[in-house]
PDB file of C-alpha atoms in Angstrom:
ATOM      1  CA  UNK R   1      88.021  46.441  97.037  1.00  0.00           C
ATOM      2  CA  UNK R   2      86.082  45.374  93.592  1.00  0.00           C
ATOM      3  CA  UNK R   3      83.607  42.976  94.015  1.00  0.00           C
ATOM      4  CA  UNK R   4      82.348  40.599  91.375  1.00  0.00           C
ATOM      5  CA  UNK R   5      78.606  38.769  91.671  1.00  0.00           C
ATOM      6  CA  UNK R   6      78.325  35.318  90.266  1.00  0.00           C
ATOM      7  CA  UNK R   7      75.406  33.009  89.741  1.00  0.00           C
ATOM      8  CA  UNK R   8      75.630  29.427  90.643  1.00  0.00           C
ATOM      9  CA  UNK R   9      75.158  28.199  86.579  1.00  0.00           C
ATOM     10  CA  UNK R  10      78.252  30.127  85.938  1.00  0.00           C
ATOM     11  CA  UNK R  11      80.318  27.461  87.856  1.00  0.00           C
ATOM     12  CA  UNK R  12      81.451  24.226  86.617  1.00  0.00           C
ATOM     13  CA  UNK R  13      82.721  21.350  88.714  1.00  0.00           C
ATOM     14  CA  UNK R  14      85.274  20.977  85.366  1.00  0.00           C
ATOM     15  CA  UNK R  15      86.623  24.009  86.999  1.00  0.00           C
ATOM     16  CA  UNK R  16      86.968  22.633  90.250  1.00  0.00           C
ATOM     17  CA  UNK R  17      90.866  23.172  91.444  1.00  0.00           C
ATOM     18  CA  UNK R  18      90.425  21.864  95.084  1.00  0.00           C
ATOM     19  CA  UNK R  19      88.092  21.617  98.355  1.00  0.00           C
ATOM     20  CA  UNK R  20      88.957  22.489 101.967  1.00  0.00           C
ATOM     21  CA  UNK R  21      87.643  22.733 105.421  1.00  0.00           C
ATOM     22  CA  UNK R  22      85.871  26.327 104.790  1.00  0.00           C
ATOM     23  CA  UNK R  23      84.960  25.772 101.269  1.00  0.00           C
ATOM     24  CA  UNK R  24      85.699  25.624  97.330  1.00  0.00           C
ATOM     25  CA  UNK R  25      88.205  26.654  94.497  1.00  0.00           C
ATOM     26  CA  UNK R  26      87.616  27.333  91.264  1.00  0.00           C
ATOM     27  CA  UNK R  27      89.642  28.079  88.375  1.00  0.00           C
ATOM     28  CA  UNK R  28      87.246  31.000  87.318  1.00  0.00           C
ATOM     29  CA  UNK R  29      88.077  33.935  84.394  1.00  0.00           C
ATOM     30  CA  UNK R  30      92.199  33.215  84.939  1.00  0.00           C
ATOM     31  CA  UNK R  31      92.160  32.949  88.340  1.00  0.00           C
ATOM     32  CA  UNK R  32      91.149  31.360  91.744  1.00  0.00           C
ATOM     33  CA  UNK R  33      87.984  31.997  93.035  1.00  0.00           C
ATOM     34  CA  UNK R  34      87.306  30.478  96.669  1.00  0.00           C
ATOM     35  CA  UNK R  35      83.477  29.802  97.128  1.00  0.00           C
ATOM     36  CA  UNK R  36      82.642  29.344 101.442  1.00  0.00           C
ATOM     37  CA  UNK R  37      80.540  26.867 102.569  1.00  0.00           C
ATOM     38  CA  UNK R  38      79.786  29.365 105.375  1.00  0.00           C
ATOM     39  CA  UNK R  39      80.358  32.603 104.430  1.00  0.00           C
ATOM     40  CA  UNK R  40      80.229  34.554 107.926  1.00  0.00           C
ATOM     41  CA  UNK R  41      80.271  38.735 109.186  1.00  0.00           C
ATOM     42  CA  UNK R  42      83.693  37.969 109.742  1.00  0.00           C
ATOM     43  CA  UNK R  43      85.318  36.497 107.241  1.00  0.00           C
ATOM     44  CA  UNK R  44      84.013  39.142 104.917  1.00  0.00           C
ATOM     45  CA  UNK R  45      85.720  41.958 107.386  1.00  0.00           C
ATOM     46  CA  UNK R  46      88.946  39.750 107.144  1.00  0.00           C
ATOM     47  CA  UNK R  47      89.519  39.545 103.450  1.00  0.00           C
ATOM     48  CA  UNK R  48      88.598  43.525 103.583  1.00  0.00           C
ATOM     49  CA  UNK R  49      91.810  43.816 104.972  1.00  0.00           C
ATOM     50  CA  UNK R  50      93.458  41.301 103.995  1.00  0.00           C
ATOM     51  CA  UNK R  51      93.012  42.567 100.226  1.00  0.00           C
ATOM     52  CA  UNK R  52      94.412  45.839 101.162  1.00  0.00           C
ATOM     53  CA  UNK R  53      97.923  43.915 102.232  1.00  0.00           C
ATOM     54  CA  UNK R  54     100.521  43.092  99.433  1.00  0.00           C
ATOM     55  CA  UNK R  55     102.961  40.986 100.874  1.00  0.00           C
ATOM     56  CA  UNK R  56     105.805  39.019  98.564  1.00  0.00           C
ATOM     57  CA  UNK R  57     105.010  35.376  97.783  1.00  0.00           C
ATOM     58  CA  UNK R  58     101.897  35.567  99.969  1.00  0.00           C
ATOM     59  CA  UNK R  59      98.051  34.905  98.423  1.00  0.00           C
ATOM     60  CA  UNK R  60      96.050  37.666  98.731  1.00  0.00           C
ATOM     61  CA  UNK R  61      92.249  38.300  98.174  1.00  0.00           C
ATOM     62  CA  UNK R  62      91.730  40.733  95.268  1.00  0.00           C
ATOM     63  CA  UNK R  63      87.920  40.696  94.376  1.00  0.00           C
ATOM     64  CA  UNK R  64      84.580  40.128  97.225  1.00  0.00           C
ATOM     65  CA  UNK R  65      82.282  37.826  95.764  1.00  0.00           C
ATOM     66  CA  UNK R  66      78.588  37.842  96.060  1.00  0.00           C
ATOM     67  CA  UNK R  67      75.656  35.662  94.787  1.00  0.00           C
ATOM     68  CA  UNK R  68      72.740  37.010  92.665  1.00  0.00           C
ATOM     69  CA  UNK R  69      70.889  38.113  95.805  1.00  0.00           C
ATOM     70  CA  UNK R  70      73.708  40.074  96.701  1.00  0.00           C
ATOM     71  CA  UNK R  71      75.097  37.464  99.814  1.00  0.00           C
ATOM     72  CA  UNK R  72      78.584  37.654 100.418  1.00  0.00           C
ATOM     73  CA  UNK R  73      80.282  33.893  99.023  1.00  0.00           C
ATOM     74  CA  UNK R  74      83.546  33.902  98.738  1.00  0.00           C
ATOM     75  CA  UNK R  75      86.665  36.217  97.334  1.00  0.00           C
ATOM     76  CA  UNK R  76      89.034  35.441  94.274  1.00  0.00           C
ATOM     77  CA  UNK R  77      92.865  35.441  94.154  1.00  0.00           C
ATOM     78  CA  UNK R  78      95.472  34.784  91.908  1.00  0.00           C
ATOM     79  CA  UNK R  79      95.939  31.464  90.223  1.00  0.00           C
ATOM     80  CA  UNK R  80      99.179  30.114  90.856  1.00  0.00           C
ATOM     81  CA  UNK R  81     100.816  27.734  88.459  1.00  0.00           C
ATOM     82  CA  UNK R  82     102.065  24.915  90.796  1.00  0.00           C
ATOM     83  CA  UNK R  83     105.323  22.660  90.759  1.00  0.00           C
ATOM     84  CA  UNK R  84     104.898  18.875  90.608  1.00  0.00           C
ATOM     85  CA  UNK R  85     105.208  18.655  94.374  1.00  0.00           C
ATOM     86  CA  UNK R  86     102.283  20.943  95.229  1.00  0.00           C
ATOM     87  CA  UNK R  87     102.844  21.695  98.723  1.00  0.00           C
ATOM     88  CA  UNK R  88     105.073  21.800 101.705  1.00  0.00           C
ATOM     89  CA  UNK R  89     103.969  18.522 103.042  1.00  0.00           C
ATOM     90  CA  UNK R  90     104.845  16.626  99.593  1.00  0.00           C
ATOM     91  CA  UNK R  91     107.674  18.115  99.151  1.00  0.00           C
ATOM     92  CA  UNK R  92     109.445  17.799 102.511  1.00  0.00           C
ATOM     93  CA  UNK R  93     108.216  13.587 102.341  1.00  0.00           C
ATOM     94  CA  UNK R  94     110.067  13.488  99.154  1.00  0.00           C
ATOM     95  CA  UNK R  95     113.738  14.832 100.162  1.00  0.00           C
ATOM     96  CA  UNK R  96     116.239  12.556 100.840  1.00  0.00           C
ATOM     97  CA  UNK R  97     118.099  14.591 103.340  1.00  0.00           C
ATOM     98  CA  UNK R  98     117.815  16.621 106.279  1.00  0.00           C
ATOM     99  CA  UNK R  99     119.973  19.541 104.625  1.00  0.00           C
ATOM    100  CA  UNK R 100     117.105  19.893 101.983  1.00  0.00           C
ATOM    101  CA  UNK R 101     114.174  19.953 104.240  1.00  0.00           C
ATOM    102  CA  UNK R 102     115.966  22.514 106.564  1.00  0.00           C
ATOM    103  CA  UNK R 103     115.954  24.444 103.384  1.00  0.00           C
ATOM    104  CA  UNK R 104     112.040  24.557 102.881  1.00  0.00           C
ATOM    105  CA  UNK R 105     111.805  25.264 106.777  1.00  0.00           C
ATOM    106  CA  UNK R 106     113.983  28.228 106.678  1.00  0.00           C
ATOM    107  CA  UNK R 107     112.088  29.468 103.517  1.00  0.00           C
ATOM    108  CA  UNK R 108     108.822  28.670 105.826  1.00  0.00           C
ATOM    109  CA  UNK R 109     110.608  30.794 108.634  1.00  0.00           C
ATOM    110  CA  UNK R 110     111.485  33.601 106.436  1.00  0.00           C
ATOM    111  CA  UNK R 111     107.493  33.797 104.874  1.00  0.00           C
ATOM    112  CA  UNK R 112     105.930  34.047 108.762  1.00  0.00           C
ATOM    113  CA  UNK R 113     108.607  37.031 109.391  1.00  0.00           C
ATOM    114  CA  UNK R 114     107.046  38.667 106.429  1.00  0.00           C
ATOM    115  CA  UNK R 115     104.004  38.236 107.925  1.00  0.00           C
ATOM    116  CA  UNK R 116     104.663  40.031 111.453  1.00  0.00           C
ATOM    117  CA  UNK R 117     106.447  42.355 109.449  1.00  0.00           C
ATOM    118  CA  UNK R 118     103.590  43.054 107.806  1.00  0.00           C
ATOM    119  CA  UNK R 119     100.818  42.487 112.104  1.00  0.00           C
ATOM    120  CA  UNK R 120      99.286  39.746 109.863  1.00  0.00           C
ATOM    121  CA  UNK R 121      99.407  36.636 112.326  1.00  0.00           C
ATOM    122  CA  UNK R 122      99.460  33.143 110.780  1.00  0.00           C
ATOM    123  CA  UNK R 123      97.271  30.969 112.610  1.00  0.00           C
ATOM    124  CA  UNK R 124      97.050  27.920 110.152  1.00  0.00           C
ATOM    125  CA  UNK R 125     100.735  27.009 109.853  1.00  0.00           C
ATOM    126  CA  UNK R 126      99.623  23.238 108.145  1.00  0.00           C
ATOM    127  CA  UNK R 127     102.489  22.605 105.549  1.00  0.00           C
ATOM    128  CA  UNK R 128      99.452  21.990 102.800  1.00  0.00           C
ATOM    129  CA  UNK R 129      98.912  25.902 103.388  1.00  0.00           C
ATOM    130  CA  UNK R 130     102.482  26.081 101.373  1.00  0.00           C
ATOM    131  CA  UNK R 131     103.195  25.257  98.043  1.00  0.00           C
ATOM    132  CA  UNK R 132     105.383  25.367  95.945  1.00  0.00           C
ATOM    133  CA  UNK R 133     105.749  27.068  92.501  1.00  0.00           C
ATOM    134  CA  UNK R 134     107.682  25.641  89.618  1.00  0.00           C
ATOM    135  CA  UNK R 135     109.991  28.721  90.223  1.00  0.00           C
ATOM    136  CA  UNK R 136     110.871  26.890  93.611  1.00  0.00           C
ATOM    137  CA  UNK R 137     109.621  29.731  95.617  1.00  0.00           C
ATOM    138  CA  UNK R 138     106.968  28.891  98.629  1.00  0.00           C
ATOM    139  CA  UNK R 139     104.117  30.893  98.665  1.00  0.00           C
ATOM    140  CA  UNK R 140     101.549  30.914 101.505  1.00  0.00           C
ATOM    141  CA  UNK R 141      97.877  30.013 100.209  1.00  0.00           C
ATOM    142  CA  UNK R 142      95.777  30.325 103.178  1.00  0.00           C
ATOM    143  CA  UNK R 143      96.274  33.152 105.596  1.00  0.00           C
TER     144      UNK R 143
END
């Protein structure tokens, strides 16, 4: 896996796409770069294998990211160019009927047997961990 090293004067809150319980996202050089507020042993071992999967309308780590001391920080990903609707959770409160948010469930279903498929367990199965793209397809942001 490449890894990229970034200073802290190099990111912009401008560039700020969205916060979360383990950390930051950045719109950084065309794509998503996730900053931790913890970066741990662990998660570092996770997105090393995690960047070695390619799985269809999953989010994958492609780059490690370290600070200018060399710490682990973070990883980046692609940026995905989202619908109106964002995520699962929006979109499903805004359907009218049960026939369309069976639809979004069964496209939910048919991501998580991609994922065994594939021995990667989703543990995080929020509906804001699925959005949606303005292709319609539902892509899985946090595994």
């Amino acid at each position: 896996m490449n890894k990229i090293t970034i200073s802290d004067n190099e990111l912009s809150y401008s560039n700020l796409i969205g916060t979360g319980s383990e950390g930051r996202v950045f719109k950084y050089d065309n794509q998503a770069l996730k900053l931790f507020y913890q970066p741990t042993e662990n998660k570092l071992n996770k997105l090393k294998v995690l960047s070695q999967l390619n799985i269809k309308d999953f989010v994958m780590p492609k780059k490690l990211v370290f600070d200018q001391h060399n710490n682990f920080s973070g990883f980046t990903m692609p940026l995905i160019n989202l619908s109106n609707d964002k995520n699962l959770e929006v979109r499903i409160k805004n359907l009218n009927t049960l026939k369309e948010k069976i639809y979004y469930l069964k496209k939910q279903e048919e991501l998580i047997k991609r994922a065994h498929e594939n021995n990667l367990i989703l543990i995080d199965l929020n509906p804001k961990n699925f959005i949606i793209d303005k292709n319609d397809n539902l892509i899985a942001i946090d595994t």
